[in-house]
CSV table of C-alpha atoms and ligand atoms in Angstrom, one decimal:
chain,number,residue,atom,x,y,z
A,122,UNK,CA,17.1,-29.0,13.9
A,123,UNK,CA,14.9,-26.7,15.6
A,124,UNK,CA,14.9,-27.6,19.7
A,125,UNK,CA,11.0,-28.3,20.5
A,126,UNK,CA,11.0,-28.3,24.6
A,127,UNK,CA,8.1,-28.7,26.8
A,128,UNK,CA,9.3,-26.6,29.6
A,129,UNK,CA,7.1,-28.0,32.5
A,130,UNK,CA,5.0,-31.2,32.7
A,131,UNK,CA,3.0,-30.2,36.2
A,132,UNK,CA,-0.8,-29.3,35.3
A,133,UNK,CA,-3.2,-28.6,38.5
A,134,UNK,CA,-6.6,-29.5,35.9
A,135,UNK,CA,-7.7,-32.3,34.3
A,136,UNK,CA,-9.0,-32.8,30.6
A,137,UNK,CA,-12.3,-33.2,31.5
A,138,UNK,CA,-12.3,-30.1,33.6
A,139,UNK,CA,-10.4,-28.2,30.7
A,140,UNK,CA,-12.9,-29.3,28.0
A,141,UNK,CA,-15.8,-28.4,30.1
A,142,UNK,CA,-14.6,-24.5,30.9
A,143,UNK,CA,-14.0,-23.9,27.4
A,144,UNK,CA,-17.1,-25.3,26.1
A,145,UNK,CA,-19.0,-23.6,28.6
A,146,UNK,CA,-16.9,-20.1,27.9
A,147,UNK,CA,-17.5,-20.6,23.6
A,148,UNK,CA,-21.2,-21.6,24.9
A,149,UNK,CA,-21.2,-17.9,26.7
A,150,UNK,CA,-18.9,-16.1,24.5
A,151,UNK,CA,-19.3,-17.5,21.0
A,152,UNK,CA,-19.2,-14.7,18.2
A,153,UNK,CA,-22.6,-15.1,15.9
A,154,UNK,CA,-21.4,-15.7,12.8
A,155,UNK,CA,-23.9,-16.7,9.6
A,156,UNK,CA,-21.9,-20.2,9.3
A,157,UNK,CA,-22.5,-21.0,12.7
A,158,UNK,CA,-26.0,-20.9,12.5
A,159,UNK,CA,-25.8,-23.8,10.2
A,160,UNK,CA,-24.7,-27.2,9.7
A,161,UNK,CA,-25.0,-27.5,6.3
A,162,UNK,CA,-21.7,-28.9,4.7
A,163,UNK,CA,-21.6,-26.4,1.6
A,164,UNK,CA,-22.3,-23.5,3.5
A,165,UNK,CA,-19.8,-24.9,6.4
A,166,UNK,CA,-17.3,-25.5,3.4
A,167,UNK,CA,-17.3,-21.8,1.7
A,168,UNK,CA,-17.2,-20.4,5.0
A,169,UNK,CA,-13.5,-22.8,5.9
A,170,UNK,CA,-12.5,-21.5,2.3
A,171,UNK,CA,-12.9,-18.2,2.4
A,172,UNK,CA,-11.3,-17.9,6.0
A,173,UNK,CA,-8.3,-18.9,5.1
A,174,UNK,CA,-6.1,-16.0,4.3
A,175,UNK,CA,-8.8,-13.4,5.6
A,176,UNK,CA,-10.0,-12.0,8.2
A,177,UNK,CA,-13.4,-13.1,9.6
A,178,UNK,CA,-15.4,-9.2,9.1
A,179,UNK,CA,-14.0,-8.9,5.4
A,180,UNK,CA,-15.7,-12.6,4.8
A,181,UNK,CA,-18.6,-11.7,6.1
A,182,UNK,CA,-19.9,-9.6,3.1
A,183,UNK,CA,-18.4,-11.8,0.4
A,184,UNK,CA,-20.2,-14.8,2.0
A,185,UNK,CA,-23.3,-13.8,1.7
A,186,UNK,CA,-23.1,-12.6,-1.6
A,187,UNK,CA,-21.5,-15.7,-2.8
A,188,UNK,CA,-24.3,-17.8,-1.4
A,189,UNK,CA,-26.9,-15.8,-2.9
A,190,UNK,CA,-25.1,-16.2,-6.1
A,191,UNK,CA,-24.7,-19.9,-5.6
A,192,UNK,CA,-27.2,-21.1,-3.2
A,193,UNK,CA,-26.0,-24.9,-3.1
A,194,UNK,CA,-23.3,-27.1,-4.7
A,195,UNK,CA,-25.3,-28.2,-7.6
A,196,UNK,CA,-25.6,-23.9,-8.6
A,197,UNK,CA,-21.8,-23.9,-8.0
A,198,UNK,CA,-21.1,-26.8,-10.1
A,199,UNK,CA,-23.4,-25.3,-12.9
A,200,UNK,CA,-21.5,-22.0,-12.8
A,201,UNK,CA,-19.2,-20.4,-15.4
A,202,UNK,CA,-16.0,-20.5,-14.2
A,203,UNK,CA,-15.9,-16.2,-15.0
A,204,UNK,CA,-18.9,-16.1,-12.8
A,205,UNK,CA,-17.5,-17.9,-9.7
A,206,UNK,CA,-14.1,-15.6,-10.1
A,207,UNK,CA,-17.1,-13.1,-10.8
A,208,UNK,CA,-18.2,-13.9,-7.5
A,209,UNK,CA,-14.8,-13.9,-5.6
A,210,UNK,CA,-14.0,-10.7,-7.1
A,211,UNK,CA,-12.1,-8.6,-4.5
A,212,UNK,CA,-11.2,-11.5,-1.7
A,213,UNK,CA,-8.2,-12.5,-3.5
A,214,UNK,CA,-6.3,-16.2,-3.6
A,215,UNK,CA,-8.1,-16.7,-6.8
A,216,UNK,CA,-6.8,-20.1,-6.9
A,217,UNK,CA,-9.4,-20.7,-4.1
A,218,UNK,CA,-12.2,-19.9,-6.0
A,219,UNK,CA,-11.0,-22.6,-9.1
A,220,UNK,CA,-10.6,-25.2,-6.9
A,221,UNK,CA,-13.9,-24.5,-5.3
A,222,UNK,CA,-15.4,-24.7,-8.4
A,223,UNK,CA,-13.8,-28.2,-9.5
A,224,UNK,CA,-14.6,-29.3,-6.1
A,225,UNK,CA,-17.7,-28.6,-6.7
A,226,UNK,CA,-18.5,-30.2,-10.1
A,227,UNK,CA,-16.4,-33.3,-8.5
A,228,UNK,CA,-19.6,-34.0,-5.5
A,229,UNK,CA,-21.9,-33.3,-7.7
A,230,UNK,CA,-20.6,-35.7,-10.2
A,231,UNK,CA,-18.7,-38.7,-7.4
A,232,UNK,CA,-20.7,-37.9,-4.2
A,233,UNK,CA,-24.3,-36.9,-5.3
A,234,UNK,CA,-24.2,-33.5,-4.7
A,235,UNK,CA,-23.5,-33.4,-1.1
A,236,UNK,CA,-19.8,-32.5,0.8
A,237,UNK,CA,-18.1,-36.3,1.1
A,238,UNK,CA,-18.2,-37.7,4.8
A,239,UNK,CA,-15.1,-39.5,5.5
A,240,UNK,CA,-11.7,-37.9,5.6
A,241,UNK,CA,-10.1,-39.0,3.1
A,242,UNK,CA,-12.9,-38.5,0.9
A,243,UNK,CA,-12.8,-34.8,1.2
A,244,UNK,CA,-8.7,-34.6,1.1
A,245,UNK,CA,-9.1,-35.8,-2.5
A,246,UNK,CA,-11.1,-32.8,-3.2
A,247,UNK,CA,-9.1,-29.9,-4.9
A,248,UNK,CA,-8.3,-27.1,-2.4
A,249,UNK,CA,-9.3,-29.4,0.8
A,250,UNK,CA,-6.2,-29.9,2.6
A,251,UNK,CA,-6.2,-31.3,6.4
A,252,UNK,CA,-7.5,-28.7,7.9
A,253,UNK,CA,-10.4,-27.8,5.8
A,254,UNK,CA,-11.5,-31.1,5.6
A,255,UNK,CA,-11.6,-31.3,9.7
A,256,UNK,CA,-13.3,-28.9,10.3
A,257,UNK,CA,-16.0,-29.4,7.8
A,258,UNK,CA,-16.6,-32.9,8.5
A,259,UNK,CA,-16.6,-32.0,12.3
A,260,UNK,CA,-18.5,-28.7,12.4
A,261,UNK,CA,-21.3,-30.7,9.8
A,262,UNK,CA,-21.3,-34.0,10.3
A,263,UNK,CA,-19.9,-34.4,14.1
A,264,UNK,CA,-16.8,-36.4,13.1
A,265,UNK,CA,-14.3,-36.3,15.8
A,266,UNK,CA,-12.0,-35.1,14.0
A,267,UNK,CA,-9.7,-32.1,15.7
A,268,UNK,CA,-8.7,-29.0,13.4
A,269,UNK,CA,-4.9,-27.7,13.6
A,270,UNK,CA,-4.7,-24.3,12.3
A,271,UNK,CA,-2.7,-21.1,13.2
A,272,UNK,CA,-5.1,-20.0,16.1
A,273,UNK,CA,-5.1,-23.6,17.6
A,274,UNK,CA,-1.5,-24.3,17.3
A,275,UNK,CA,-0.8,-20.9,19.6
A,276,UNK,CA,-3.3,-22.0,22.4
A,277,UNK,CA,-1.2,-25.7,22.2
A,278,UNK,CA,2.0,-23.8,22.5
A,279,UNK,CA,1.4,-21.5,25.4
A,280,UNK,CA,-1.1,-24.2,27.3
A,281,UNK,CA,2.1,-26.5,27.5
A,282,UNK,CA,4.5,-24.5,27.0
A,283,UNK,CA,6.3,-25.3,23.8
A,284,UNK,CA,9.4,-24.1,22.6
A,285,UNK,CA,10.9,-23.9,18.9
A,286,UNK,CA,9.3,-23.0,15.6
A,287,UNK,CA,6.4,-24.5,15.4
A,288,UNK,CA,6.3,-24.8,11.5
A,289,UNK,CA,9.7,-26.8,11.5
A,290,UNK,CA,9.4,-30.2,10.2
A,291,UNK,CA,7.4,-32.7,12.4
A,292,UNK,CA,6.8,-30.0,14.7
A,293,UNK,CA,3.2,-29.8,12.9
A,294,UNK,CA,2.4,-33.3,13.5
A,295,UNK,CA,3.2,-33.3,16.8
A,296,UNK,CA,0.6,-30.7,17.7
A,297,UNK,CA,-1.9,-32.1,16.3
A,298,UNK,CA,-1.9,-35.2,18.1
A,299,UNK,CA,-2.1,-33.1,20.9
A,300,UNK,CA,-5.3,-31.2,19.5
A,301,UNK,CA,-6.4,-35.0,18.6
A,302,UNK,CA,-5.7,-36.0,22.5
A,303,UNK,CA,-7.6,-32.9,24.0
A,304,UNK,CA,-10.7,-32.9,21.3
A,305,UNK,CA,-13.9,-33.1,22.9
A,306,UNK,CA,-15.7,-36.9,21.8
A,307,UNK,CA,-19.1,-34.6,23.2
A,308,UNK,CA,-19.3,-32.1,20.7
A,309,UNK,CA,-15.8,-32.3,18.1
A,310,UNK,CA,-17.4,-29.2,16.4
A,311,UNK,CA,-18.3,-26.9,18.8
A,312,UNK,CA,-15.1,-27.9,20.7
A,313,UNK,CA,-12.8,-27.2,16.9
A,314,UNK,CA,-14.3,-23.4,16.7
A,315,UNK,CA,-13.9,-22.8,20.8
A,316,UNK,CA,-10.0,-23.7,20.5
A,317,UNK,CA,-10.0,-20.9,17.5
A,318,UNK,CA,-12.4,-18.8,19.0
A,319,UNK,CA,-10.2,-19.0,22.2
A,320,UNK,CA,-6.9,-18.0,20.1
A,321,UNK,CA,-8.5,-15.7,18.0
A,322,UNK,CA,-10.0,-13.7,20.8
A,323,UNK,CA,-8.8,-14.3,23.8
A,324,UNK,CA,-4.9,-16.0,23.4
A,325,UNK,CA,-3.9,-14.0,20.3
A,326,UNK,CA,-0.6,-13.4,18.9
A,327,UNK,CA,0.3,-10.4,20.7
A,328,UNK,CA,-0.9,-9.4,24.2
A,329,UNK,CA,-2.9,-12.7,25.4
A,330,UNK,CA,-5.8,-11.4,27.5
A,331,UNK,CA,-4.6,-14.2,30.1
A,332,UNK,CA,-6.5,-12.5,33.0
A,333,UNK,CA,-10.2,-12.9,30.7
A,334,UNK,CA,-9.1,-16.8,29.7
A,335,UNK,CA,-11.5,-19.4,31.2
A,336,UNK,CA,-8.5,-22.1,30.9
A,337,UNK,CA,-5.4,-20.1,32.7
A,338,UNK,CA,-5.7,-22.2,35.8
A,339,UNK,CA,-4.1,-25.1,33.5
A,340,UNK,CA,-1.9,-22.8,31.5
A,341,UNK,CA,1.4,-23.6,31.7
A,342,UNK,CA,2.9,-20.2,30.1
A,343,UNK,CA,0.4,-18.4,31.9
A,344,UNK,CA,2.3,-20.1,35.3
A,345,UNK,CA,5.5,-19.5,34.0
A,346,UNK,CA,5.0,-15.6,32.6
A,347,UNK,CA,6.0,-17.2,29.3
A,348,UNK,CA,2.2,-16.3,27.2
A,349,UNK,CA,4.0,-13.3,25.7
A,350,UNK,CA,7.0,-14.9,24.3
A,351,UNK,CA,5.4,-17.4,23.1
A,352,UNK,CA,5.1,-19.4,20.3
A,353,UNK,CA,8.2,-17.8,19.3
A,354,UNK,CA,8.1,-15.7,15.9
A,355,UNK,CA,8.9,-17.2,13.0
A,356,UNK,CA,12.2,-15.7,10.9
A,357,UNK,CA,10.3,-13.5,7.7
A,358,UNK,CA,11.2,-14.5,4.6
A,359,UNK,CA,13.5,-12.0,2.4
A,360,UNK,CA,10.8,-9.9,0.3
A,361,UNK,CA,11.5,-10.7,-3.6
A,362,UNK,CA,11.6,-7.4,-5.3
A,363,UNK,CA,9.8,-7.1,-9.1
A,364,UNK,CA,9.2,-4.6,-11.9
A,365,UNK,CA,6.6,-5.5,-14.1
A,366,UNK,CA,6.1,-3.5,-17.5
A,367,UNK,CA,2.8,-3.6,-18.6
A,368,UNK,CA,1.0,-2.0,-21.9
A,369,UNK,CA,-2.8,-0.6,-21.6
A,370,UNK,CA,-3.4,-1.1,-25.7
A,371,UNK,CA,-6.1,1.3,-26.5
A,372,UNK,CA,-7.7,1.8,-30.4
A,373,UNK,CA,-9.5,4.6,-31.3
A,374,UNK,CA,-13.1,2.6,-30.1
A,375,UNK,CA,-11.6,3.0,-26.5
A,376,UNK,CA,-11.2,-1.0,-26.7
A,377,UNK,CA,-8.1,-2.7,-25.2
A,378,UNK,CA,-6.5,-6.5,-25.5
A,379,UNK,CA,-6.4,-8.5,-22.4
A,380,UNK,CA,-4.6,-12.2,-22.2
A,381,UNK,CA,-4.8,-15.1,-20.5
A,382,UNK,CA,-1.7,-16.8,-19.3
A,383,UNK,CA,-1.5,-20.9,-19.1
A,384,UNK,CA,-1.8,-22.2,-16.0
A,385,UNK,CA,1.6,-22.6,-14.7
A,386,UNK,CA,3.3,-25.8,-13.2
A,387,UNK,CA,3.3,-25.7,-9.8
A,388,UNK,CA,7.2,-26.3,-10.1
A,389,UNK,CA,7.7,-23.2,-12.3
A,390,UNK,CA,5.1,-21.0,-9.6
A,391,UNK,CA,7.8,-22.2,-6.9
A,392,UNK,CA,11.4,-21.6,-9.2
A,393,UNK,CA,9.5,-18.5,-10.6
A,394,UNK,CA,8.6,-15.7,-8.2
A,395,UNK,CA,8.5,-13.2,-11.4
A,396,UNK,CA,5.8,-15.7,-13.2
A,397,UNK,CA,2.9,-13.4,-14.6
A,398,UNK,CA,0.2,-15.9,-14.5
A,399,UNK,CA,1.1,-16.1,-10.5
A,400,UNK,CA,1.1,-12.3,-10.1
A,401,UNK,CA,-2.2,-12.2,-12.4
A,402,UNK,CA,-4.4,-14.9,-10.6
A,403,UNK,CA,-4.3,-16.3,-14.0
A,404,UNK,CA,-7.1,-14.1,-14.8
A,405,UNK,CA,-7.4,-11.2,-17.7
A,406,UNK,CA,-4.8,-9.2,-18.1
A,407,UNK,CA,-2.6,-6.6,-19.8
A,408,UNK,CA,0.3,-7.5,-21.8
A,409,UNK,CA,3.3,-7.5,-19.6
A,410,UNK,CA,6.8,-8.1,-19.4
A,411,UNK,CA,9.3,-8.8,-16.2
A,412,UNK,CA,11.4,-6.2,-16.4
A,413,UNK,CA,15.3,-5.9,-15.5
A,414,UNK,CA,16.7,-2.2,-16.9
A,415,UNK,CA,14.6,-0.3,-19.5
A,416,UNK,CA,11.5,-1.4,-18.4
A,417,UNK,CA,9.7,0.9,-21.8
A,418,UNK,CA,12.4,-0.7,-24.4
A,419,UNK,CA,12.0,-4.5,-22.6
A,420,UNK,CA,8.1,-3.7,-23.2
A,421,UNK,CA,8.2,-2.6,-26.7
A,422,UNK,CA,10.1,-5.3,-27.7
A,423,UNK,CA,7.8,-7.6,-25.8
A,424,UNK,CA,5.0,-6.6,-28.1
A,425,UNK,CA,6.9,-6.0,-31.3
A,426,UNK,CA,7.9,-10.1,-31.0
A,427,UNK,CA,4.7,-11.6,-29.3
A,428,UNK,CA,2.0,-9.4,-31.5
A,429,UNK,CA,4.1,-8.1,-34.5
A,430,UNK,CA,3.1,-4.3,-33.3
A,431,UNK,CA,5.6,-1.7,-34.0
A,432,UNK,CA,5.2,2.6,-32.8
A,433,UNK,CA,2.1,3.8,-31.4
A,434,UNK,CA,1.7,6.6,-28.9
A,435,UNK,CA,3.4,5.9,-25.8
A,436,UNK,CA,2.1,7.2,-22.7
A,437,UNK,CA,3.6,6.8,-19.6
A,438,UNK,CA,1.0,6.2,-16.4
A,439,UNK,CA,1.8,6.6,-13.0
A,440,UNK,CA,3.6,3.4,-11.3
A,441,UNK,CA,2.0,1.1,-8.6
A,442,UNK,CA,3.2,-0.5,-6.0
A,443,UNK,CA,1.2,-4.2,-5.6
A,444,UNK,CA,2.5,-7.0,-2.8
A,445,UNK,CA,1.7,-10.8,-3.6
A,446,UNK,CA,2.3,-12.8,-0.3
A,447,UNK,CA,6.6,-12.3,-0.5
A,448,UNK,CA,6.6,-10.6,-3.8
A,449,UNK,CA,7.1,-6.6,-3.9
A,450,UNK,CA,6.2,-5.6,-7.1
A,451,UNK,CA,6.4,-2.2,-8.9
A,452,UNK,CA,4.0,-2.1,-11.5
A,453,UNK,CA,5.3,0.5,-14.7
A,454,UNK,CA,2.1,1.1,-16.5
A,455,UNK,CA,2.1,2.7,-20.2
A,456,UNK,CA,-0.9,4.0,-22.3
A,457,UNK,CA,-0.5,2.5,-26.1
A,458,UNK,CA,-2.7,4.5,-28.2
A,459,UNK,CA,-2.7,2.6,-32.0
A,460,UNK,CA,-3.9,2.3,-34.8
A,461,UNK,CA,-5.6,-1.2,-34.2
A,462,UNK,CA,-5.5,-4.4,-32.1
A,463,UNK,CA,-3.3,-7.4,-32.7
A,464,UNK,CA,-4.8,-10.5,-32.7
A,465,UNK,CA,-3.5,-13.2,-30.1
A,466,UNK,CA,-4.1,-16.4,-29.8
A,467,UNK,CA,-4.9,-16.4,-25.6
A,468,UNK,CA,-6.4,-12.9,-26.1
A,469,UNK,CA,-9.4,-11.0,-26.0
A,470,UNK,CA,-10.8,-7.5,-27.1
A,471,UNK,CA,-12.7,-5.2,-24.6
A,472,UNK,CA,-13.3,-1.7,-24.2
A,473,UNK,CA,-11.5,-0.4,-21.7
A,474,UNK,CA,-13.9,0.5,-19.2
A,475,UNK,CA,-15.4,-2.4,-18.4
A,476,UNK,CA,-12.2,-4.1,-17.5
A,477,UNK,CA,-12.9,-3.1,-13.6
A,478,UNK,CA,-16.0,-4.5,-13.9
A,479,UNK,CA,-14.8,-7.7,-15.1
A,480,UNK,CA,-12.9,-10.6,-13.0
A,481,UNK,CA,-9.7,-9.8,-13.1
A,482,UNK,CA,-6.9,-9.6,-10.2
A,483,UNK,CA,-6.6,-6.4,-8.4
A,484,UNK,CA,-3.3,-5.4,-10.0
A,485,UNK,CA,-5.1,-5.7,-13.1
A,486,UNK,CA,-8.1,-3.5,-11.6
A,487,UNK,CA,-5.7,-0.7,-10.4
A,488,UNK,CA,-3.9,-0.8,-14.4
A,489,UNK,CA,-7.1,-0.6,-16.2
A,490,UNK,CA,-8.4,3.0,-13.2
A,491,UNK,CA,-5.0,4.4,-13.8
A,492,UNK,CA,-5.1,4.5,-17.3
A,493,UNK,CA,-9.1,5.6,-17.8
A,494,UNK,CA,-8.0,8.4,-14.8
A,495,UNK,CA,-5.7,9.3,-17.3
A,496,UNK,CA,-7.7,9.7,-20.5
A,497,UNK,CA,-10.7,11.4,-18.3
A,498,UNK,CA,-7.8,13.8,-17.5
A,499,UNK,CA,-7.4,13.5,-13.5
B,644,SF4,S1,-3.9,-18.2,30.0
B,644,SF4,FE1,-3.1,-16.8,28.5
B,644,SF4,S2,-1.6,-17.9,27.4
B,644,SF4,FE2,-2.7,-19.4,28.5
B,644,SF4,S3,-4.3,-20.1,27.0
B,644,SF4,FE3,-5.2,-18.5,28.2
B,644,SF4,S4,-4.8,-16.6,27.1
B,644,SF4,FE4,-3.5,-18.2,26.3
């Protein structure tokens, strides 16, 4: 059990005082952003999705696109699910994009097209989780309701000083009822996005600009030269390392096969590092295998027992190196030239170069340019 230690109690401020510098400083300081010119639930909703996982000034461009694309729920809900992957092309966390989409189809069908208004509403919503649903209901509807995220949970640690990991078990819980304690009942909205604007600006993970923060008087690691040190790092997890084999099928039209994996269970994702859907998005791909030794023989073995395809011209393509959060994977690529496409029963035949065009994962994206590189001779 991880020691959690709150190294000094004495603060010189009060709340109120607290609340009212850093409202005043986001009032001041606030980064204009599109989703804070607006209070609309949806918009407020793709902006919380997309954040996670990526950094505000990639999002930017993505959210505008995908709001031109999908002005409002009901054009989400509509939507073909290749469009809205269409749509999320290039942001990654595919799985986001689904469960947006499902989400969305859910208020259009349960809550009459607009984002539900009590918390536990929105937590049944696919992809909603406690934060998300915070800081939508907060930022749109006023609900005092205080966000615990990443940014938030550093500002907590240095302002009182917290030792320990804060991701150990009931650690979590017990900063948020601090954030729930400090929120401001005034504005619970403006006050959620000045505690991440403050720790994504000003108290960041490395080098905390102490001497620009409008709340150091109350600070207790500021007092106690602890703001570097803290929250203390987490240990990394062990990278899992991969070799994928994976066969570009080409016929003489220039047209290839591409698959679509099942969705797996989420207790085979967690046992399974190596599961293809996973690595894949569970988007279009190229037949692949896992491999362990001869990654060429596992592959043509792959495709001699799943399709019934024997020989071809083999060709091999240069490897790639691909990372999925803990997952180091080294992609072997091969060119199949043959005679004709097998049929599958989860498959589809395209020509080759439109498969960048298409929604498929990246890895996918960087098989399909090695191999046309290849043909066009580079
Ligand atoms: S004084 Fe420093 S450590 Fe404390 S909240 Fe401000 S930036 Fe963070």
């Amino acid at each position: 059990m991880v020691e959690w230690r709150v190294v000094a109690r004495q603060t010189t401020d009060s709340l109120a005082e607290f609340q009212r510098q850093l409202l005043d400083w986001f009032g001041a300081h606030r980064r204009d952003l599109p989703w804070r010119r607006t209070r609309n639930p949806y918009r407020v909703w793709i902006s919380e999705i997309m954040l996670q996982q990526t950094r505000t000034a990639a999002v930017l461009p993505y959210y505008r696109r995908f709001l031109r694309a999908f002005p409002s729920v009901a054009a989400l809900a509509r939507a073909r699910g290749e469009a809205v992957l269409g749509g999320w092309a290039g942001l990654g966390y595919y799985s986001r994009a689904r469960n947006l989409h499902r989400a969305a189809k859910i208020i259009v069908r349960d809550h009459s097209g607009r984002f539900p208004s009590t918390l536990d509403a929105a937590l049944a919503l696919p992809g909603v989780g406690n934060y998300t649903a915070r800081a939508v209901l907060s930022i749109a509807y006023g609900s005092p309701l205080a966000v615990l995220d990443g940014n938030v949970a550093r500002v907590i640690a240095r302002r009182e000083a917290i030792e320990g990991d804060l991701r150990a078990p009931g650690q979590w819980k017990r900063l948020q009822a601090i954030a729930d304690r400090w929120l401001s009942g005034r504005a619970p909205g403006d006050w959620n996005q000045a505690m991440m604007e403050l720790g994504a600006t000003v108290c960041t993970p490395r080098r905390p600009r102490c001497g620009a923060c409008p709340v150091r008087k109350g600070c207790r690691a500021f007092r106690l030269g602890m703001a570097e040190r803290l929250p203390e790092r987490r240990k990394k997890l062990a990278p899992v390392r991969l070799r994928i084999a994976v066969a570009v099928l080409l016929d003489e039209r220039g047209r290839t096969l591409l698959l679509r994996s099942e969705a797996p269970q989420a207790s085979r994702v967690a046992d399974s590092p190596g599961d293809l859907a996973t690595l894949f998005s569970r988007m279009w791909h190229f037949p692949a295998v896992a491999s362990a030794g001869d990654a060429r023989a596992e592959l043509s073995s792959h495709l001699a027992g799943e399709f019934g395809l024997d020989g071809g011209q083999w060709q091999p393509l240069a490897k790639l190196r691909h990372t999925v959060t803990f997952r180091e994977i080294t992609i072997e690529p091969w060119l199949v030239l043959a005679d004709s496409l097998p049929t599958a029963a989860r498959g589809r035949v395209v020509a080759l170069d439109r498969v960048p065009r298409m929604a498929v994962s990246s890895a996918s994206r960087k098989i399909a340019a090695a191999a046309l590189n290849s043909l066009r001779g580079k």
